[in-house]
Short mmCIF file of C-alpha atoms and ligand atoms in Angstrom, two decimals:
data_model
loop_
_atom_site.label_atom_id
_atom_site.label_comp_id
_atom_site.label_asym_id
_atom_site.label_seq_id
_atom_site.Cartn_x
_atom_site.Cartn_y
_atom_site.Cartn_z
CA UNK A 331 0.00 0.00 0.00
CA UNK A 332 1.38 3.41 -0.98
CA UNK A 333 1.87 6.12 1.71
CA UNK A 334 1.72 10.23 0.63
CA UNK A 335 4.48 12.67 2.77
CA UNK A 336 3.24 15.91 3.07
CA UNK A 337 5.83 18.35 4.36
CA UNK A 338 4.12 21.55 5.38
CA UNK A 339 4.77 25.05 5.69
CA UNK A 340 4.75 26.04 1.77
CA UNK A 341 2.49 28.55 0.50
CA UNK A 342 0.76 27.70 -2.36
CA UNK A 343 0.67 29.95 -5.82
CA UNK A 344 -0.69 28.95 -9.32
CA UNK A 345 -3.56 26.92 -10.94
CA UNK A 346 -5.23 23.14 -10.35
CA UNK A 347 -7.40 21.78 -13.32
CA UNK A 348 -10.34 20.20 -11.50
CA UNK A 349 -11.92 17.27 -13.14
CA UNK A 350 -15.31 15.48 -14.20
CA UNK A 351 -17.63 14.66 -11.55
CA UNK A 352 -16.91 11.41 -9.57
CA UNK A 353 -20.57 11.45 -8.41
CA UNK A 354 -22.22 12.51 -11.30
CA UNK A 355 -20.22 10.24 -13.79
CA UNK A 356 -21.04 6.97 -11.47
CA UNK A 357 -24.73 7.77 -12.01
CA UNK A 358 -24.01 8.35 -15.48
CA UNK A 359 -22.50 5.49 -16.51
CA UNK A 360 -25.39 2.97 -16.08
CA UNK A 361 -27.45 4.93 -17.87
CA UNK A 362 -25.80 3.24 -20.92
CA UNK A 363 -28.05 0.35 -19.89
CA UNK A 364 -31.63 1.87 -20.79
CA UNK A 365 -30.84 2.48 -24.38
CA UNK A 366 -29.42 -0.30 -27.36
CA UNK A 367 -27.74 2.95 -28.70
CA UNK A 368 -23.76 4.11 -27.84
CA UNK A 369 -23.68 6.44 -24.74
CA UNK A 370 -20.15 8.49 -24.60
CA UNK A 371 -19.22 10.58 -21.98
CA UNK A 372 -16.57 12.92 -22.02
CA UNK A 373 -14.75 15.14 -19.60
CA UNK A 374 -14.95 11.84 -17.36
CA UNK A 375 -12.30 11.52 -13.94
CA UNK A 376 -9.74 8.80 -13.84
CA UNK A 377 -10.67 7.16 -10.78
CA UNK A 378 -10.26 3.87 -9.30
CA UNK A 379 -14.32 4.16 -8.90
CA UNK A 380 -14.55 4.93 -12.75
CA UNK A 381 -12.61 1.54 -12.95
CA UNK A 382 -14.84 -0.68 -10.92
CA UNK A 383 -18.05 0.39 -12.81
CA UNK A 384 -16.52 0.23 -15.66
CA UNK A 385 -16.02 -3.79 -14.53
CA UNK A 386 -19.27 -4.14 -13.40
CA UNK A 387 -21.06 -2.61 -16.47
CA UNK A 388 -18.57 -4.97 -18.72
CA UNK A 389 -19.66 -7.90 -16.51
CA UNK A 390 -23.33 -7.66 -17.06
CA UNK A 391 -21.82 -7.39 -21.31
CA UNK A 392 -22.15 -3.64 -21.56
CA UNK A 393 -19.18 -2.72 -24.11
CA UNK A 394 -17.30 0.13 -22.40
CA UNK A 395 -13.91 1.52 -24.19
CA UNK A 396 -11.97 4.10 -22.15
CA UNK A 397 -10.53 6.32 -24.44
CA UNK A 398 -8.18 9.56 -24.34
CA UNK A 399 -6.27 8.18 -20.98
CA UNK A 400 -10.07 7.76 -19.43
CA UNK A 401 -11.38 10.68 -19.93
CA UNK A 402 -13.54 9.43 -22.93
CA UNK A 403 -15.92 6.83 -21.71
CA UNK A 404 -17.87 4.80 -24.92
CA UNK A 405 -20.18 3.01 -23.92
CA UNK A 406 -22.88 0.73 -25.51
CA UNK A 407 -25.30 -2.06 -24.38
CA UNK A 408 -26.71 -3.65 -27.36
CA UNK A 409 -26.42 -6.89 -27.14
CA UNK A 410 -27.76 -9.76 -24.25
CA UNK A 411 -27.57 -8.03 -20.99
CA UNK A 412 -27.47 -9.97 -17.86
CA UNK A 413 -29.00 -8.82 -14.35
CA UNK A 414 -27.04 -10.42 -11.76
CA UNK A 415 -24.43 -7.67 -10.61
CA UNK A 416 -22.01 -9.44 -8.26
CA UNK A 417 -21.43 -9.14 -4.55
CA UNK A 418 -17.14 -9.10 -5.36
CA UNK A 419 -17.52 -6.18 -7.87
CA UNK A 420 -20.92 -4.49 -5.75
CA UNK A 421 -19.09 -4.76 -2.24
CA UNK A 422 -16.00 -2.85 -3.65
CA UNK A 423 -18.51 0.66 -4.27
CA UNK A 424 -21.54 1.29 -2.93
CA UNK A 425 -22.84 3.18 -6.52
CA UNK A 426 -22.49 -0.18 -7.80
CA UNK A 427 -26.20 -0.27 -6.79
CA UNK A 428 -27.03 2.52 -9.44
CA UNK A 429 -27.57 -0.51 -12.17
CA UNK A 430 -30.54 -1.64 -10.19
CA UNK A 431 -33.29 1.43 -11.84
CA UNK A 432 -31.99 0.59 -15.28
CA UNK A 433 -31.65 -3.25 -15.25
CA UNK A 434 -35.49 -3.54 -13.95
CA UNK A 435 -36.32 -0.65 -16.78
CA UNK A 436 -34.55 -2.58 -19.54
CA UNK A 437 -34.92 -6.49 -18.69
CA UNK A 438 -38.10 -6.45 -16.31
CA UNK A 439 -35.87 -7.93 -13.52
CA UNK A 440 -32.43 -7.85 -11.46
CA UNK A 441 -30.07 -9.44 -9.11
CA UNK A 442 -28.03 -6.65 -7.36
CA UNK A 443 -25.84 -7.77 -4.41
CA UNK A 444 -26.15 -5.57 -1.46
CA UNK A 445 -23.60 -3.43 -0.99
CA UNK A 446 -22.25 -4.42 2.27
CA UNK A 447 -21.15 -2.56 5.47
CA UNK A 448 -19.23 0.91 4.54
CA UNK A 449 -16.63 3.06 6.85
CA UNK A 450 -19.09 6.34 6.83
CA UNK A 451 -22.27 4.39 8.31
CA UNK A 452 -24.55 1.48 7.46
CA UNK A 453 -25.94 2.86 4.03
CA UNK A 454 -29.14 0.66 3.43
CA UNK A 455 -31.53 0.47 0.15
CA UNK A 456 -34.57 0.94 1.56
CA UNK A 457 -35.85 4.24 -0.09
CA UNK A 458 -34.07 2.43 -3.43
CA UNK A 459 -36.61 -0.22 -2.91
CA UNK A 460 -39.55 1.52 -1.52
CA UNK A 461 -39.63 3.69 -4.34
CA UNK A 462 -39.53 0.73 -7.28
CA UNK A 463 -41.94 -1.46 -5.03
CA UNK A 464 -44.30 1.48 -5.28
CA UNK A 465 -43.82 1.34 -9.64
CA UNK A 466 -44.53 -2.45 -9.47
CA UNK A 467 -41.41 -3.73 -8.70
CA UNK A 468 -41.35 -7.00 -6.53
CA UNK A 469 -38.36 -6.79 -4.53
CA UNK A 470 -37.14 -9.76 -1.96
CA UNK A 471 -33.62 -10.30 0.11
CA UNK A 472 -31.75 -13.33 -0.76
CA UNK A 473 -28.34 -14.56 0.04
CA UNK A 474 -27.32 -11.08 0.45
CA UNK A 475 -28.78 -9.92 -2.90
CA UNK A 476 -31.86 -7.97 -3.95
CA UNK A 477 -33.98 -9.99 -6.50
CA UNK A 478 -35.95 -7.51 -7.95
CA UNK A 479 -38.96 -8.01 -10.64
CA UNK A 480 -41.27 -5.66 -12.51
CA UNK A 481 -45.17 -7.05 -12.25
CA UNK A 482 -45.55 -7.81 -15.77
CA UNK A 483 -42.42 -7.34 -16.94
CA UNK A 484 -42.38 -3.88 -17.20
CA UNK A 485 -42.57 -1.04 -14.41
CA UNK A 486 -45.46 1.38 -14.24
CA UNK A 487 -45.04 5.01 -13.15
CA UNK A 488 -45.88 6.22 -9.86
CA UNK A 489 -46.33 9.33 -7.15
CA UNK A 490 -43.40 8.58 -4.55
CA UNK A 491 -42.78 10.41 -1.96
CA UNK A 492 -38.84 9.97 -0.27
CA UNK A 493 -38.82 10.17 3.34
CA UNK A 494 -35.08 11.81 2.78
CA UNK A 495 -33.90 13.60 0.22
CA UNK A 496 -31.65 10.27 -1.04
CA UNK A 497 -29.18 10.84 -3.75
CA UNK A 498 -28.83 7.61 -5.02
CA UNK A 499 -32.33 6.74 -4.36
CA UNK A 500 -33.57 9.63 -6.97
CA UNK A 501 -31.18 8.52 -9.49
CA UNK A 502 -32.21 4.76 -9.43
CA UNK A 503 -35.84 5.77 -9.66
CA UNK A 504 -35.24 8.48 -12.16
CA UNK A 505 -33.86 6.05 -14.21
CA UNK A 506 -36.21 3.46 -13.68
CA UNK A 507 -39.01 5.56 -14.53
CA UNK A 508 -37.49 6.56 -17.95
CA UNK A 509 -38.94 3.49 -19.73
CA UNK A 510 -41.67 3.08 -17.38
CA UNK A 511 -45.56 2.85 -18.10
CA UNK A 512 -46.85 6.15 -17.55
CA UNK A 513 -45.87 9.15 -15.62
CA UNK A 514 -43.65 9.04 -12.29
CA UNK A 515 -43.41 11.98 -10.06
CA UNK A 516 -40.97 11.88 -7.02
CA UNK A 517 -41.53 14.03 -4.36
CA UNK A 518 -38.81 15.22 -1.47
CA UNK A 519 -36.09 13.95 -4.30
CA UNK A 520 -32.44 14.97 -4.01
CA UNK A 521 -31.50 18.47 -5.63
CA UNK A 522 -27.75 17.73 -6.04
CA UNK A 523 -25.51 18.88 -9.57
CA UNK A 524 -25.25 15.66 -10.30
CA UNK A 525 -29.18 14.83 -10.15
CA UNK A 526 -29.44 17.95 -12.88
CA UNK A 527 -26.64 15.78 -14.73
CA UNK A 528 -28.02 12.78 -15.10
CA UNK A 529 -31.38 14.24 -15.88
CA UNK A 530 -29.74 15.98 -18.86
CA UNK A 531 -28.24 13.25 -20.25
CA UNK A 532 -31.15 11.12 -19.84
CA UNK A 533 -33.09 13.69 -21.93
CA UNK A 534 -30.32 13.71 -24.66
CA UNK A 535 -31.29 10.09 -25.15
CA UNK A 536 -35.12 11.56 -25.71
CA UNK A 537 -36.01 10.87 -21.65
CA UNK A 538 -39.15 13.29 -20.67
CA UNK A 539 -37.99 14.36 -17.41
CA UNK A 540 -38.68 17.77 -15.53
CA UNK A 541 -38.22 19.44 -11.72
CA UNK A 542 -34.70 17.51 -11.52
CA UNK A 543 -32.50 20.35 -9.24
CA UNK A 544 -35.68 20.78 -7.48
CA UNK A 545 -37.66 18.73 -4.54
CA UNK A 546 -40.48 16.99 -7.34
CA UNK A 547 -38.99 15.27 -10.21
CA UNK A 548 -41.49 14.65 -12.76
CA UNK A 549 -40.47 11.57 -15.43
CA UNK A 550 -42.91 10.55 -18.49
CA UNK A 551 -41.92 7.09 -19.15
CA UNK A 552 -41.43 6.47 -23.29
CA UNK A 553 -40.73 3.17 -25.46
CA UNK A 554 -36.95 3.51 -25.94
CA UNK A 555 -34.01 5.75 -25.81
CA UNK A 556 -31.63 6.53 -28.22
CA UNK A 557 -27.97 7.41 -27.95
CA UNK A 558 -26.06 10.23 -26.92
CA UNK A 559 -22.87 12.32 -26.05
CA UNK A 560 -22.76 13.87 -22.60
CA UNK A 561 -20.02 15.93 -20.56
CA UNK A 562 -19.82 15.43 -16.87
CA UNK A 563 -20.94 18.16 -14.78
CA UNK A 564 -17.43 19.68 -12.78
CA UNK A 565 -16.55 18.12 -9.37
CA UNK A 566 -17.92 20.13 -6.28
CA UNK A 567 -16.20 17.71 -4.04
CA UNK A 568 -12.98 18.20 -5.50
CA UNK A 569 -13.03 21.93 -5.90
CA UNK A 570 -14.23 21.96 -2.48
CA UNK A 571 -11.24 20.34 -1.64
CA UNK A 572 -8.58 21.91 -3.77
CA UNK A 573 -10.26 25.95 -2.23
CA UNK A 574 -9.41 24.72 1.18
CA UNK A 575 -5.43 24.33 0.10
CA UNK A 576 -4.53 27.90 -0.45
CA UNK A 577 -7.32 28.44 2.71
CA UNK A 578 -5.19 26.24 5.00
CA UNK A 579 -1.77 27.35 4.15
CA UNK A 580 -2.02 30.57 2.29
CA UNK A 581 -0.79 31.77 -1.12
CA UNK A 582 -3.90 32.19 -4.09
CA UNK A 583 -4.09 29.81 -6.04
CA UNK A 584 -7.13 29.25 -9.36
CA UNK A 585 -9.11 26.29 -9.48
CA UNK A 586 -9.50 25.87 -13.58
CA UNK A 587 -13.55 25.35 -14.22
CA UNK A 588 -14.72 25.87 -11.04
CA UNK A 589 -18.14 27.01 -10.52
CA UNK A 590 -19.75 29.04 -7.43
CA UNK A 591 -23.26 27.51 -7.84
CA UNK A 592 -22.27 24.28 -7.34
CA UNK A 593 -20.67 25.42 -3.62
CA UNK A 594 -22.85 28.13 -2.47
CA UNK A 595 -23.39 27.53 0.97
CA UNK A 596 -19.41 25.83 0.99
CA UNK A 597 -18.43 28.78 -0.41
CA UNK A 598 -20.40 31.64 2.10
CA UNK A 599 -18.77 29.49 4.81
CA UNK A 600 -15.37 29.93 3.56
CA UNK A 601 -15.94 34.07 2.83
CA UNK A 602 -17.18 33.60 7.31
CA UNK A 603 -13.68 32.13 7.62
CA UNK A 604 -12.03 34.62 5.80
CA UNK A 605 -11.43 33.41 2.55
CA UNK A 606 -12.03 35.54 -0.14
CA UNK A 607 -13.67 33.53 -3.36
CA UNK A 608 -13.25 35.60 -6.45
CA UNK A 609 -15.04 34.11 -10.35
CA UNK A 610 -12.42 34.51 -12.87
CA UNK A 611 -12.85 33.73 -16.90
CA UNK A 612 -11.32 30.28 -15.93
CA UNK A 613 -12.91 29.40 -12.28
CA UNK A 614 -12.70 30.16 -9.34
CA UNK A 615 -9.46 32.28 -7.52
CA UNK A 616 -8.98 31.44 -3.71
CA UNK A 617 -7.04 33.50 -0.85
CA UNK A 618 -7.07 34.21 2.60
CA UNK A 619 -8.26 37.66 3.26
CA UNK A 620 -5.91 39.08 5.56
CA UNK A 621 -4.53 37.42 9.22
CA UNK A 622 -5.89 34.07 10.47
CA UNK A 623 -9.13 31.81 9.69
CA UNK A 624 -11.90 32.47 12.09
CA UNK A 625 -14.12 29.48 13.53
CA UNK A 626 -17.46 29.00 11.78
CA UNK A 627 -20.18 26.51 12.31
CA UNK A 628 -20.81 24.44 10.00
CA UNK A 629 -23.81 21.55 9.70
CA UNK A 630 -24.44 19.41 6.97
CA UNK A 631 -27.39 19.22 4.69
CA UNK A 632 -28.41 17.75 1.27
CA UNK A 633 -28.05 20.33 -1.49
CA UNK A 634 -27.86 23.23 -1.60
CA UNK A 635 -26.45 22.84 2.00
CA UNK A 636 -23.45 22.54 3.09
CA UNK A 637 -22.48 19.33 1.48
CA UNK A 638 -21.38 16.11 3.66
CA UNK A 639 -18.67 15.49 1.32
CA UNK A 640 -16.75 18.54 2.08
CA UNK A 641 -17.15 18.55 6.15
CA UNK A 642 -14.12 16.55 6.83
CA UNK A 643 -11.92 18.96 4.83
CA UNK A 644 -13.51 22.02 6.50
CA UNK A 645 -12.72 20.37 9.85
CA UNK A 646 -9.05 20.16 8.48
CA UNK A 647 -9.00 24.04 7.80
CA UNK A 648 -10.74 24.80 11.94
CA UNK A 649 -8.60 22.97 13.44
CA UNK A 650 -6.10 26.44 13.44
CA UNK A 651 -8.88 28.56 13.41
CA UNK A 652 -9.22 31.49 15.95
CA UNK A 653 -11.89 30.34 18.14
CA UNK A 654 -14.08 27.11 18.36
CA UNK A 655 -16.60 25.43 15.62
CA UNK A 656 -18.97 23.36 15.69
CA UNK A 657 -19.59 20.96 13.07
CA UNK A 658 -22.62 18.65 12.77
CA UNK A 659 -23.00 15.88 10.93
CA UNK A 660 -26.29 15.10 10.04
CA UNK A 661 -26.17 12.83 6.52
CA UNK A 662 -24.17 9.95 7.96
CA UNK A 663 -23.81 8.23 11.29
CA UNK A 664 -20.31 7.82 11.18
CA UNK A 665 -18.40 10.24 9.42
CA UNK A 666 -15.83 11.76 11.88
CA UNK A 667 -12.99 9.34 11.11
CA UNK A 668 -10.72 11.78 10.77
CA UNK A 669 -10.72 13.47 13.85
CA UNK A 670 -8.77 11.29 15.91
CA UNK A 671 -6.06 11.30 13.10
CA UNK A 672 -6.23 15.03 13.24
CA UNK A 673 -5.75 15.04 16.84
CA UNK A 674 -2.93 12.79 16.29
CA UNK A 675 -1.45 16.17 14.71
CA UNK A 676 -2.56 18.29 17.70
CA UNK A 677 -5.77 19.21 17.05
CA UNK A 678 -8.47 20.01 19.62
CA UNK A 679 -11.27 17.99 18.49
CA UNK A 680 -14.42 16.85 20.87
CA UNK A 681 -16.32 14.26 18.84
CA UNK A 682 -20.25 13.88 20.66
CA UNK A 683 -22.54 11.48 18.37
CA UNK A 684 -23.21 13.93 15.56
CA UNK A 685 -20.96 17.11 16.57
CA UNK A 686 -17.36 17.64 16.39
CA UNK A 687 -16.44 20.84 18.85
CA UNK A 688 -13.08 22.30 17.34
CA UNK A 689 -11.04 24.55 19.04
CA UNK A 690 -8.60 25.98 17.25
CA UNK A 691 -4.56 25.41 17.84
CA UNK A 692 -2.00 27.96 16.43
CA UNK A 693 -0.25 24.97 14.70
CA UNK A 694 -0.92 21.43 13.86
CA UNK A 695 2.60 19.49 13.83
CA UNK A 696 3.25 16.56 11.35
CA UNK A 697 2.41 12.70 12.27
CA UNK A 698 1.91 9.51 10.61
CA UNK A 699 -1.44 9.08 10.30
CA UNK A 700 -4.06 6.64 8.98
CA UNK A 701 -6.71 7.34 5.64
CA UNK A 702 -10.24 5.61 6.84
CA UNK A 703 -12.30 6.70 3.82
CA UNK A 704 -12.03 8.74 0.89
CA UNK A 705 -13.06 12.34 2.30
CA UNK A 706 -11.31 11.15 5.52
CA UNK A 707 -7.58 10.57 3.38
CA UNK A 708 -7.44 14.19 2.38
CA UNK A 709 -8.93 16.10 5.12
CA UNK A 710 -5.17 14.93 6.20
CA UNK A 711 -3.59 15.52 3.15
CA UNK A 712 -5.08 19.27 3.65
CA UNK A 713 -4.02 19.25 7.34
CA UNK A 714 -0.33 18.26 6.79
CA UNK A 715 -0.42 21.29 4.29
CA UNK A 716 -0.19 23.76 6.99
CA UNK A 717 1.44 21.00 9.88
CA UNK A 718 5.63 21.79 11.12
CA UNK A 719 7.48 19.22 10.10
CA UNK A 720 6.53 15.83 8.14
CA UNK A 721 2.99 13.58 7.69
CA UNK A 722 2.51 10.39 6.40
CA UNK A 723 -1.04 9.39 5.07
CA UNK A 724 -1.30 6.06 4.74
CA UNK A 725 -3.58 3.45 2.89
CA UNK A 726 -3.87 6.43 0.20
CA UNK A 727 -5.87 3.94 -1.82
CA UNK A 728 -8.74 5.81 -0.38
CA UNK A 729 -7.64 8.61 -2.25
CA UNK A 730 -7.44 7.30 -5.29
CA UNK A 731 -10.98 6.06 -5.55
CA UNK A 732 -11.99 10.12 -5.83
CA UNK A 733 -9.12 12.08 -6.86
CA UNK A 734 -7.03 11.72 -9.47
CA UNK A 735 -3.04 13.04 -9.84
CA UNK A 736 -3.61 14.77 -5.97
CA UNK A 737 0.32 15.17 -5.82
CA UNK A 738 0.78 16.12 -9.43
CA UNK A 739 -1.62 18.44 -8.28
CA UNK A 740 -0.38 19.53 -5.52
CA UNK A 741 2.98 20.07 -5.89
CA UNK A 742 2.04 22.18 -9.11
CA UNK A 743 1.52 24.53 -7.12
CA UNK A 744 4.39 24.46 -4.88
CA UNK A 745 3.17 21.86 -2.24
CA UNK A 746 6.36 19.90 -0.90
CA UNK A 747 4.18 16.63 -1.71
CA UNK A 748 5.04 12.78 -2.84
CA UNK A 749 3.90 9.70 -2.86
CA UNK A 750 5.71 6.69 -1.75
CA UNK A 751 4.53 3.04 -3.34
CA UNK A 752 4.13 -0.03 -0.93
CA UNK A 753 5.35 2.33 2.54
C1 EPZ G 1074 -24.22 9.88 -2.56
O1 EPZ G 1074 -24.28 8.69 -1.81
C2 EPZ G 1074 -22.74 10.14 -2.82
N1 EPZ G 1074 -22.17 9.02 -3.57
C3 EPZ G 1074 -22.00 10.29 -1.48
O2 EPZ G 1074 -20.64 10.61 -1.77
C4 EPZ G 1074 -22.63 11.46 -0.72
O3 EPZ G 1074 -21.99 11.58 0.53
C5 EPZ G 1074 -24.13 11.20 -0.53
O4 EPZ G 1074 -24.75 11.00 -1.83
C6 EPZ G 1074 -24.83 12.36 0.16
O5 EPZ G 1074 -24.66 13.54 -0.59
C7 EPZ G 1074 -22.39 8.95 -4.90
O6 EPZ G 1074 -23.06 9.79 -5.49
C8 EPZ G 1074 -21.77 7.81 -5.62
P1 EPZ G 1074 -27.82 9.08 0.01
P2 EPZ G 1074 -25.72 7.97 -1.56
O7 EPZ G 1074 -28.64 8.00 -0.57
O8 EPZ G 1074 -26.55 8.10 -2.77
C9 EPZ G 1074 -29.47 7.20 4.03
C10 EPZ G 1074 -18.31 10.43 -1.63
O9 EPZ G 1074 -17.54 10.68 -0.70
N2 EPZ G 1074 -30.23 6.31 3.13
O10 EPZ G 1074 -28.19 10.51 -0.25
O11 EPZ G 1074 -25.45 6.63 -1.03
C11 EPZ G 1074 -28.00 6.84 4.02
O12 EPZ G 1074 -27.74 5.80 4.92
C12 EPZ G 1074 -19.61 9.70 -1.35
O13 EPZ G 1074 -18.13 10.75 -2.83
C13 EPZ G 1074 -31.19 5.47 3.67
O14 EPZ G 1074 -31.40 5.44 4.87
O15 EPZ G 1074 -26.30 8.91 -0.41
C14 EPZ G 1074 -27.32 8.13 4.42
O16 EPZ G 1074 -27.33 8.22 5.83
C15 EPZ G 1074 -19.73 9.28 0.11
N3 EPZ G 1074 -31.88 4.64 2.84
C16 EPZ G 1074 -28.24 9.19 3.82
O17 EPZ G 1074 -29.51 8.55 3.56
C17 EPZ G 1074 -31.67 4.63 1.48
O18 EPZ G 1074 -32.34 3.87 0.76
C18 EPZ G 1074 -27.70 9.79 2.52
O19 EPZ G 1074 -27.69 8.78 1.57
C19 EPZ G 1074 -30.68 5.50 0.96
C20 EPZ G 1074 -29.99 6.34 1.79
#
């Protein structure tokens, strides 16, 4: 397993290219499934997650060719399809179960392995399920996969209302309802970038959808869909991440296609901290504002709140604010992983069920220190940014599954950054 050694200190000047949408493109990519025509997607990230649906998809005989080092994705699903997605591909990602809408849609019926326990909290289907039981779908547990089957053999369109606002959930049923009998409407659906994405791509491919970015999602299901060539939507998550670098150890650097409506509420946080955000013809242009951060509260919320994805980073950039924050987490029951690394490096952190208290410290000092999950591994990487002396991360495969070239992009900037294979 590799290890990345951050040595801190550096200010950081210059720009950072920021990439195609993990979370978007994972929703995308199943999509391929609904029509017999070639989906390509361009502008895609080159991600270990990009890799393992890419494997699924090829295992249930979807063609996908990655083209232009990976950032061309052409796919097509013509031929025989099968519905069994397997537990050793499924358990690897938990998207994995974003082939269950479109297998039920094209083939009337599915076998999609659970996904299995995951670091950030226990993750179950049920507003997946609820949701397709409620367009005709029935759905039963066995052996640790979801056999699923369309009344019929083909799903009819329903009103569903979500109990929460479930990403995943509105993209399987989105899908789902794209081929379905009739008209689907969901109501309390997620209102995420990536939701909008998905929604325009599936009306490239002649999908009636409306509402998607807002809380009711209307979808007329229609006979087929055709083919089509999509971009993926920009990465929040990772321009989140990349903002907080020259906001953790100074310098002003410009994130290359970044966008301040995907990170409003990230981004009115960071201008309470002192960080002055400033739209440029190519992005977005990050600096402190003058002297040190300040604390902020911060609490997590589906979009457009402050997005889950970014609150471990944020936590990284209060640990040497002036004063104390409180951050509360309230999409996943186990996402504060990486505070006891970050105390490991000195920080003041008082985890309580839901809410981290941080006080602020004037310096965090470099340690080795231990990647849990993806958003966990470079919350550190941020930390040892600013830290005296030397960190370690390691199990950086974390990092890998959602960001690709960090230290390339990193030390383009002047980070003092590498990455050490099988430390
Ligand atoms: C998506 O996960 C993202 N992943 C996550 O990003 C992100 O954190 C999450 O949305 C929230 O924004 C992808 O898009 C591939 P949810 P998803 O369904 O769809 C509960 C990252 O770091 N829930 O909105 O799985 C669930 O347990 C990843 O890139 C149910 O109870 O998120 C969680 O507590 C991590 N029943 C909450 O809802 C269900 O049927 C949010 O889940 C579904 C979800």
């Amino acid at each position: 397993m590799d290890s990345i050694f951050v040595r801190g200190g550096k200010q950081l000047h210059g720009q950072i290219p920021i990439a195609g949408a993990k979370n978007a493109c994972l929703a995308l990519m199943p999509a391929t499934l609904l029509s017999d025509e070639p989906l390509t997607l361009t502008g895609a990230p080159r991600l270990s997650d990009i890799r393992t649906m890419t494997e699924l998809l090829q295992s249930l005989g979807a063609e996908v060719t990655s083209l232009q080092e990976g950032q061309v994705l052409a796919m097509s699903s013509h031929g025989r399809i099968e519905t069994r997605a397997d537990y050793d591909i499924v358990r690897k990602m938990r998207a994995s179960n974003l082939v269950l809408g479109p297998l039920l849609a094209r083939e009337g019926h599915a076998e999609v392995s659970l996904p299995g326990g995951c670091a950030i909290g226990a993750r179950p289907m049920d507003i997946h399920t609820d949701g397709l039981a409620r367009m005709g779908a029935e759905i039963e547990l066995k052996d640790g996969y979801l056999h699923a089957k369309a009344q019929g053999g083909k799903l009819k369109g329903a009103v569903i209302d979500f109990p929460f606002a479930s990403v995943g959930a509105t993209e399987n049923i989105m899908m789902a309802a794209t081929l379905a009998k009739g008209t689907t409407v969901i109501n309390n659906a997620a209102r995420e970038p990536e939701i909008v994405d998905l929604a325009t791509c599936l009306r490239a491919m002649g999908a009636q959808i409306d509402g998607d970015g807002t809380s009711t999602i209307k979808v007329q299901g229609v006979d087929r869909l055709k083919g089509a060539t999509h971009r993926v939507v920009t990465d929040r998550i990772e321009l989140g991440t990349y903002m907080l670098a020259p906001a953790i150890c100074g310098g002003e650097v410009e994130l290359l296609g970044g966008r301040i409506d995907l990170l409003a509420a990230f981004c009115e946080k960071l201008d309470a901290a002192g960080i002055a955000v400033t739209e440029t013809d190519m992005g977005l242009k990050v600096a402190r504002k003058n002297g040190r951060i300040r604390a902020v509260d911060v609490t997590t919320e589906p979009f457009p709140g402050f997005p889950t994805d970014l609150q471990a980073q944020m936590m990284a950039l209060l640990c040497t604010a002036e004063g104390t924050s409180r951050l509360e987490e309230t999409i996943f029951e186990n996402r504060f992983m990486h505070a006891p690394e970050l105390i490991r490096m000195g920080a003041d952190i008082d985890v309580h069920g839901g809410t981290a208290t941080v006080t602020g410290v004037e310096r965090l000092k470099g340690a080795p220190v231990m990647a849990t999950d993806l958003r966990a591994s470079v919350s550190l990487i941020l930390a040892g940014l600013a830290a005296e002396g030397e960190t370690r991360v390691a199990r950086v495969y974390h990092l890998d599954r959602g960001y690709e070239h960090v230290v390339t992009k990193l030390s383009g900037v002047g980070a003092d950054i590498e990455r050490i294979k099988g430390q």
